[in-house]
CSV table of C-alpha atoms in Angstrom, one decimal:
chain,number,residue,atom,x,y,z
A,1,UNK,CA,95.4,9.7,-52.1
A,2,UNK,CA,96.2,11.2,-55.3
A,3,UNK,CA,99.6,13.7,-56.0
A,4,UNK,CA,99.1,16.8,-54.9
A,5,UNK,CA,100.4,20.6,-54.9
A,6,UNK,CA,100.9,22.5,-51.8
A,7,UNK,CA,102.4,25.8,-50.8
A,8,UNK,CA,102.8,26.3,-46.6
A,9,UNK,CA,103.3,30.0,-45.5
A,10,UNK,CA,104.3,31.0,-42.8
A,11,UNK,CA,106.9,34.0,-41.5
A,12,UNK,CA,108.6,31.4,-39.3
A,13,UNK,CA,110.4,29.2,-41.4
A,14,UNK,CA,110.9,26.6,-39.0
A,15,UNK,CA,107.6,26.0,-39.3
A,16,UNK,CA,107.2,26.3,-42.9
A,17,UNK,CA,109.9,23.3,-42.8
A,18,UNK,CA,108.6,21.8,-40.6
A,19,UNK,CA,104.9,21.3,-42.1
A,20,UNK,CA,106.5,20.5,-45.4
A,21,UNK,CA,108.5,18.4,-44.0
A,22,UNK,CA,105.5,16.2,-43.0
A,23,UNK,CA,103.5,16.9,-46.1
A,24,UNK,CA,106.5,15.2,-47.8
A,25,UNK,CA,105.8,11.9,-45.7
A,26,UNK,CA,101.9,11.9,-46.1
A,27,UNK,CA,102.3,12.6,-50.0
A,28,UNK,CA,105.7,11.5,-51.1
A,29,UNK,CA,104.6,11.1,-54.8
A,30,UNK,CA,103.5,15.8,-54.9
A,31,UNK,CA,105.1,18.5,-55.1
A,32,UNK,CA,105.5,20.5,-51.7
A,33,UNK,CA,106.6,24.3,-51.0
A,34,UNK,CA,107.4,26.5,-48.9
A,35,UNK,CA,107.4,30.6,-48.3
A,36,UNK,CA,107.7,32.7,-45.8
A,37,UNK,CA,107.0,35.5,-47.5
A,38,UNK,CA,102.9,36.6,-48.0
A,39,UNK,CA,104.0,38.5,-51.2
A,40,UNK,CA,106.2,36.0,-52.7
A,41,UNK,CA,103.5,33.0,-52.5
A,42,UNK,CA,101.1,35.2,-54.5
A,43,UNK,CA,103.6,35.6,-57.3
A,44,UNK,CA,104.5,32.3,-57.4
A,45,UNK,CA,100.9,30.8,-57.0
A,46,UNK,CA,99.7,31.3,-60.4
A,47,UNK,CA,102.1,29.3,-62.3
A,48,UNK,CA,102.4,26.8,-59.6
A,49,UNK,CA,98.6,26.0,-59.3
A,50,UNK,CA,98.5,24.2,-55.9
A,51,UNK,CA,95.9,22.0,-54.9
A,52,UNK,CA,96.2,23.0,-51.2
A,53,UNK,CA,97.6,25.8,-49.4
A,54,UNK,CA,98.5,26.0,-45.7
A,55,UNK,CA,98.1,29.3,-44.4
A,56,UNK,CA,99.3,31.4,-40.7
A,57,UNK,CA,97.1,33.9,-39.7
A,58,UNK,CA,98.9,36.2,-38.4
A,59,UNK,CA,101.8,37.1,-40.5
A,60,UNK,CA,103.9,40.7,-40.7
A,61,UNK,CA,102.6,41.6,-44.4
A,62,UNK,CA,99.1,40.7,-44.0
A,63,UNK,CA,96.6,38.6,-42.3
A,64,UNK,CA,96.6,35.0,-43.4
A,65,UNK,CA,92.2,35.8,-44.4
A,66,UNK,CA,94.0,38.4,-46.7
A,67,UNK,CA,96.5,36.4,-47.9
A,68,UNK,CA,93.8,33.7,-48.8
A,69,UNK,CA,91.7,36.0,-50.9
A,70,UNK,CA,94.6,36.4,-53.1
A,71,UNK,CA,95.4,32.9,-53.6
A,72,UNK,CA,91.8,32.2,-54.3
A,73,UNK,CA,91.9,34.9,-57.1
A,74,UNK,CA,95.0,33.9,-58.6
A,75,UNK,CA,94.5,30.4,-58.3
A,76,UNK,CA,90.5,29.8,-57.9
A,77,UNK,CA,90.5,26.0,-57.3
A,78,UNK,CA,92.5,26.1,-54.5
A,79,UNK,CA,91.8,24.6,-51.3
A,80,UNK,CA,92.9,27.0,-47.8
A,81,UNK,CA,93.6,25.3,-44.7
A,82,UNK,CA,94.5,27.8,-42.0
A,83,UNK,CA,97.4,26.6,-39.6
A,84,UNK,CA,97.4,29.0,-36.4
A,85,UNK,CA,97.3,28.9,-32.6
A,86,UNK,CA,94.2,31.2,-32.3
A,87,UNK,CA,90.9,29.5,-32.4
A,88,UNK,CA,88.9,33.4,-32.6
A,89,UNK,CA,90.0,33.7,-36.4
A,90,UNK,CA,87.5,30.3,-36.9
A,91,UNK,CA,84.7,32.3,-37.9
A,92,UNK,CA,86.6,34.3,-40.9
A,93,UNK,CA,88.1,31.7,-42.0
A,94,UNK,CA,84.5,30.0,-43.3
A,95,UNK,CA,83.7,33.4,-44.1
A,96,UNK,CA,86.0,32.5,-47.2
A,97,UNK,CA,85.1,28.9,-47.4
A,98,UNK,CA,88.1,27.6,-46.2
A,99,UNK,CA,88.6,23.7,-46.3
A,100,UNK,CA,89.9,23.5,-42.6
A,101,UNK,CA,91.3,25.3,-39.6
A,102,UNK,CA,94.1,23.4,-37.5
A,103,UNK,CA,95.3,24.6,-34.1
A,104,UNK,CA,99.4,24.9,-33.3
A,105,UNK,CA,100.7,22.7,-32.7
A,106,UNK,CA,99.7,20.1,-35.5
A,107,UNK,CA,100.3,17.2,-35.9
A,108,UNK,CA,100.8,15.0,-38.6
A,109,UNK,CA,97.3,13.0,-38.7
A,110,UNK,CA,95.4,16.0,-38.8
A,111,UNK,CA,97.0,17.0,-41.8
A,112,UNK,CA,96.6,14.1,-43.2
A,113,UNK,CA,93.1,13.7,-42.3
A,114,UNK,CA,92.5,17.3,-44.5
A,115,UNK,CA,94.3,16.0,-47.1
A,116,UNK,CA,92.7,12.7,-47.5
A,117,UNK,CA,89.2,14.3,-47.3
A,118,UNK,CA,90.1,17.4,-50.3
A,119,UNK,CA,91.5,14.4,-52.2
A,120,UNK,CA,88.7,13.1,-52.3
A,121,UNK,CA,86.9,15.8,-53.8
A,122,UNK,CA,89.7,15.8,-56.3
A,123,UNK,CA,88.7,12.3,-57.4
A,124,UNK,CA,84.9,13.2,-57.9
A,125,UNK,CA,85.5,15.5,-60.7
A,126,UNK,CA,86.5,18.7,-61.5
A,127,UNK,CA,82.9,19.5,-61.7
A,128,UNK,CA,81.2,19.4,-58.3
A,129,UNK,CA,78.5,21.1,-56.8
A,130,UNK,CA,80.1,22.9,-53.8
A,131,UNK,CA,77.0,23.4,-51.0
A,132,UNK,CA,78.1,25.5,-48.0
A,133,UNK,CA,75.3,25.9,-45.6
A,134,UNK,CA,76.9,26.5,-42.3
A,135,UNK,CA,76.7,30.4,-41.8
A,136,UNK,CA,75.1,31.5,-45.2
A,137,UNK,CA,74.0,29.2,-47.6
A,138,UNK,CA,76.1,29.3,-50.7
A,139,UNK,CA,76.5,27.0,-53.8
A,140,UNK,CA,79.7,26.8,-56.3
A,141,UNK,CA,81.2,24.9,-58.8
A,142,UNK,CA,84.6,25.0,-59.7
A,143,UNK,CA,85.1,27.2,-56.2
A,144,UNK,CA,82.9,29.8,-58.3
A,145,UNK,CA,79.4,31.2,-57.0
A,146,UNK,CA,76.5,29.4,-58.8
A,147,UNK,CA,74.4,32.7,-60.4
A,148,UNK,CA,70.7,32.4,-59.8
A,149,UNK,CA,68.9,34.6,-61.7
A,150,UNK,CA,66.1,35.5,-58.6
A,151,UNK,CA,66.8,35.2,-54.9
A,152,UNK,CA,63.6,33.3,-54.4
A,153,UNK,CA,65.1,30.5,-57.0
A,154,UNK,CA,68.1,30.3,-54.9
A,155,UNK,CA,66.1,30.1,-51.6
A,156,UNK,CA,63.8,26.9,-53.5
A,157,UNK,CA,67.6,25.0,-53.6
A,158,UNK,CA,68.1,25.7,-50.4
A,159,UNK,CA,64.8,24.3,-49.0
A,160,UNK,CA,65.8,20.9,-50.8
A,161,UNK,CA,69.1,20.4,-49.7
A,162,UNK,CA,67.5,21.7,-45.9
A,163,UNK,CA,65.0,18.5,-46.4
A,164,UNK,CA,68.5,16.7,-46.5
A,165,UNK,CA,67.0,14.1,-49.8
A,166,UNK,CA,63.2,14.1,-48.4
A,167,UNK,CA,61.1,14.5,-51.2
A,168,UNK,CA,59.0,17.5,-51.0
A,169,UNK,CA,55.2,18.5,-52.0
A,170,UNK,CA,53.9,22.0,-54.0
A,171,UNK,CA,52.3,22.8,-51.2
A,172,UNK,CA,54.8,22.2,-48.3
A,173,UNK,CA,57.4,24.3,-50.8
A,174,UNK,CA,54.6,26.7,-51.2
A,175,UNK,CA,54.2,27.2,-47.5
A,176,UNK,CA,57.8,27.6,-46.7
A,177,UNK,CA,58.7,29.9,-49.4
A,178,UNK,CA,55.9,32.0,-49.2
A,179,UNK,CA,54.9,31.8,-45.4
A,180,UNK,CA,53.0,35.1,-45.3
A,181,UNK,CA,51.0,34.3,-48.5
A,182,UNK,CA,47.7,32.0,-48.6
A,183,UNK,CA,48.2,28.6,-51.0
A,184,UNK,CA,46.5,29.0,-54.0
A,185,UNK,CA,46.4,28.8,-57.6
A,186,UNK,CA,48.8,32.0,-57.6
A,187,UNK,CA,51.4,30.9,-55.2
A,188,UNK,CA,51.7,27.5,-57.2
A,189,UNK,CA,52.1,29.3,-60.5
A,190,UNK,CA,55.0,31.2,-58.7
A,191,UNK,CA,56.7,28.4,-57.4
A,192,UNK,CA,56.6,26.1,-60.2
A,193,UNK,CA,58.5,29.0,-62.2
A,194,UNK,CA,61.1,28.7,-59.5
A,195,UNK,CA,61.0,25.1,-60.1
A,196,UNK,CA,61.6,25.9,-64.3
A,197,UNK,CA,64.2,28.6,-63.3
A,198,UNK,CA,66.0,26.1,-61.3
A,199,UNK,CA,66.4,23.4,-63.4
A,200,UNK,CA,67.6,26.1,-65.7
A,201,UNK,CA,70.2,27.2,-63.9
A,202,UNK,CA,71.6,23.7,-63.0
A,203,UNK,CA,71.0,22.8,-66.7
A,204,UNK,CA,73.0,25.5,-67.6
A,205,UNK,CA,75.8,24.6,-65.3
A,206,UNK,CA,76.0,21.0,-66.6
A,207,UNK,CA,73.8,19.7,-64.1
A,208,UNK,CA,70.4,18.3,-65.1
A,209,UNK,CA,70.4,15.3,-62.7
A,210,UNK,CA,70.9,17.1,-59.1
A,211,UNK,CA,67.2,17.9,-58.5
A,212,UNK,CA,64.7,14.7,-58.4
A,213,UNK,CA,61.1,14.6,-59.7
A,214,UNK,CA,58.6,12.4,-59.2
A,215,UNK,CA,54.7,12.7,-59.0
A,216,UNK,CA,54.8,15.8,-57.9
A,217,UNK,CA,57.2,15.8,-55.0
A,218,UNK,CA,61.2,17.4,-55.8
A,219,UNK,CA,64.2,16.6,-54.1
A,220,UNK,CA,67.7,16.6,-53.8
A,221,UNK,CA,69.9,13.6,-55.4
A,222,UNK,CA,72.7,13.9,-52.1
A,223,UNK,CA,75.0,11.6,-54.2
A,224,UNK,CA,75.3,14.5,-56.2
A,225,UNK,CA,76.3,17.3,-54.0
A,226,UNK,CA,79.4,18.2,-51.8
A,227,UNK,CA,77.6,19.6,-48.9
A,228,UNK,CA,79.4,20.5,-45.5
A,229,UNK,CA,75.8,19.8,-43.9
A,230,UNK,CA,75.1,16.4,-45.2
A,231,UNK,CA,79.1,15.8,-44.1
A,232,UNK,CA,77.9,16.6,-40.2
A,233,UNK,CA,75.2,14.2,-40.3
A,234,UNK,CA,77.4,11.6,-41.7
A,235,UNK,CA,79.9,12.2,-38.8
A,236,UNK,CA,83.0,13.4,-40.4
A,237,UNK,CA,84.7,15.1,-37.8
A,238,UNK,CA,86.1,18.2,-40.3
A,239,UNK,CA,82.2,19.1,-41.1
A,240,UNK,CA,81.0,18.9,-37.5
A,241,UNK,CA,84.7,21.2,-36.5
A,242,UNK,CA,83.3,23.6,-39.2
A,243,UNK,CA,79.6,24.3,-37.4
A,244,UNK,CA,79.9,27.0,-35.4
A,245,UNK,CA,75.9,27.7,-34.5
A,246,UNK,CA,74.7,29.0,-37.7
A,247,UNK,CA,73.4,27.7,-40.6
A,248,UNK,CA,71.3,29.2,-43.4
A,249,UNK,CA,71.8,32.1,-41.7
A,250,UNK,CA,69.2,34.0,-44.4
A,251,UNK,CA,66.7,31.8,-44.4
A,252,UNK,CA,64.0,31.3,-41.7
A,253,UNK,CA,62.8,28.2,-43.1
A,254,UNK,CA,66.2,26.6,-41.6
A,255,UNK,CA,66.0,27.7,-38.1
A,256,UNK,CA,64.6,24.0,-36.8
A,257,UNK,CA,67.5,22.5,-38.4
A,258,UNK,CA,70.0,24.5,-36.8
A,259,UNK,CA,68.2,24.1,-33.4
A,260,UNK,CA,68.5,20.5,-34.3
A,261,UNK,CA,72.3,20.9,-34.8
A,262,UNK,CA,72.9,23.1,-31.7
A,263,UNK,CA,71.1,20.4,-29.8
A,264,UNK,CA,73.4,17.6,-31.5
A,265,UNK,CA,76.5,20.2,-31.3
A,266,UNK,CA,76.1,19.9,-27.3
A,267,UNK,CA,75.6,16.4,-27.1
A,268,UNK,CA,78.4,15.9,-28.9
């Protein structure tokens, strides 16, 4: 695990203490703080920088969701982790992209097992691209949104990653991304400009190795990507805590995947 920064708030300082108390043990070569007060962290969170930050909920000068919108404004890189004893704030929480969501009282492992996974993250570079799927899909790099310049470019990406590294024809992207329109000569020409405009945009990022080509067929390169649905399938018990029934909620293409994954959720 490499060094890291984290602030814990919390109105109870007791428990403030007490988690960086055992943040201390798991990382006992970075720097750990503490506050109590909402306001307080947000002054002090753009000089400090941290990593991580451990957040309540519900606290007396606003919501812990609140709170973690301004941390991620003043400090963009940082990674949230919501500490609270109500399991209904879940959904909100990944409404913001937060990295995890423990339930009072926590333990020890569990915040270890947060930390180890974000350090990983840390160690792949400080440019990654970021692939939320579960609830909207969403892409960032450096915790920023990617900007595509048309929806229907953006929708392309997230028919690759959906194939989950298959590689894919024209004409089955054709058919997904333009279901109410007959394949021909037309609908090609359409989708190989979102095929230009997408290489563009990852170009443009300092990507140009993310989407695969070969006779014809594109994919995905998954070695590439941080994605919290290639993470479920892999079994990491953080991704599958995070899947809450949707998935690519904008996207109708997706709707047998996440019947797949309700199916697995179940079993599971």
């Amino acid at each position: 695990m490499v060094a890291m920064k984290t602030l814990t708030v919390d109105d109870r300082e007791l428990l403030v203490n007490y988690v960086v108390s055992m943040l201390r043990n798991i990382d006992p070569e970075g720097t750990h703080i503490g506050e109590s007060s909402a306001e307080k962290a947000i002054s002090i969170c753009e000089e400090y920088k941290p990593d991580v930050a451990f957040l309540d909920v519900e606290m007396p000068e606003m919501t812990g969701i609140d709170l973690a919108k301004r941390l991620i404004d003043e400090c963009p890189g940082v990674h949230i982790i919501f500490i609270t004893g109500h399991k209904e704030y879940a959904f909100d929480a990944f409404q913001i992209h937060a990295s995890g969501y423990l339930l009072k009282p926590v333990s020890e492992e569990a915040i270890k097992e947060n930390l180890d996974y974000i350090s990983t993250l840390i160690n792949r570079g400080d440019k990654r691209i970021e692939i939320r799927c579960f609830g909207s899909f969403e892409v960032y790099i450096d915790g920023k949104p990617v900007k595509f310049a048309r929806t229907k470019t953006k929708e392309l990406f997230a028919f690759l990653v959906d194939r989950n590294g298959a590689m894919c024809s024209i004409d089955m992207m054709c058919g997904n991304l333009y279901p109410d329109k007959p394949l021909s000569a037309s609908s090609k020409s359409s989708l190989r400009n979102l095929i230009f405009d997408l290489k563009k945009t990852l170009v443009s990022y300092g990507y140009d190795d993310v989407i695969l080509k070969n006779r014809g067929l594109l994919g995905i390169d998954k070695e590439k990507v941080d994605c919290d649905y290639y993470r479920y399938l892999s079994g990491e018990e953080e991704a599958i805590s995070q899947f809450t029934g949707e998935y690519m909620t904008q996207y109708d293409f997706a709707e047998e995947t996440r019947a797949n994954l309700m199916r697995r959720f179940f079993i599971e």
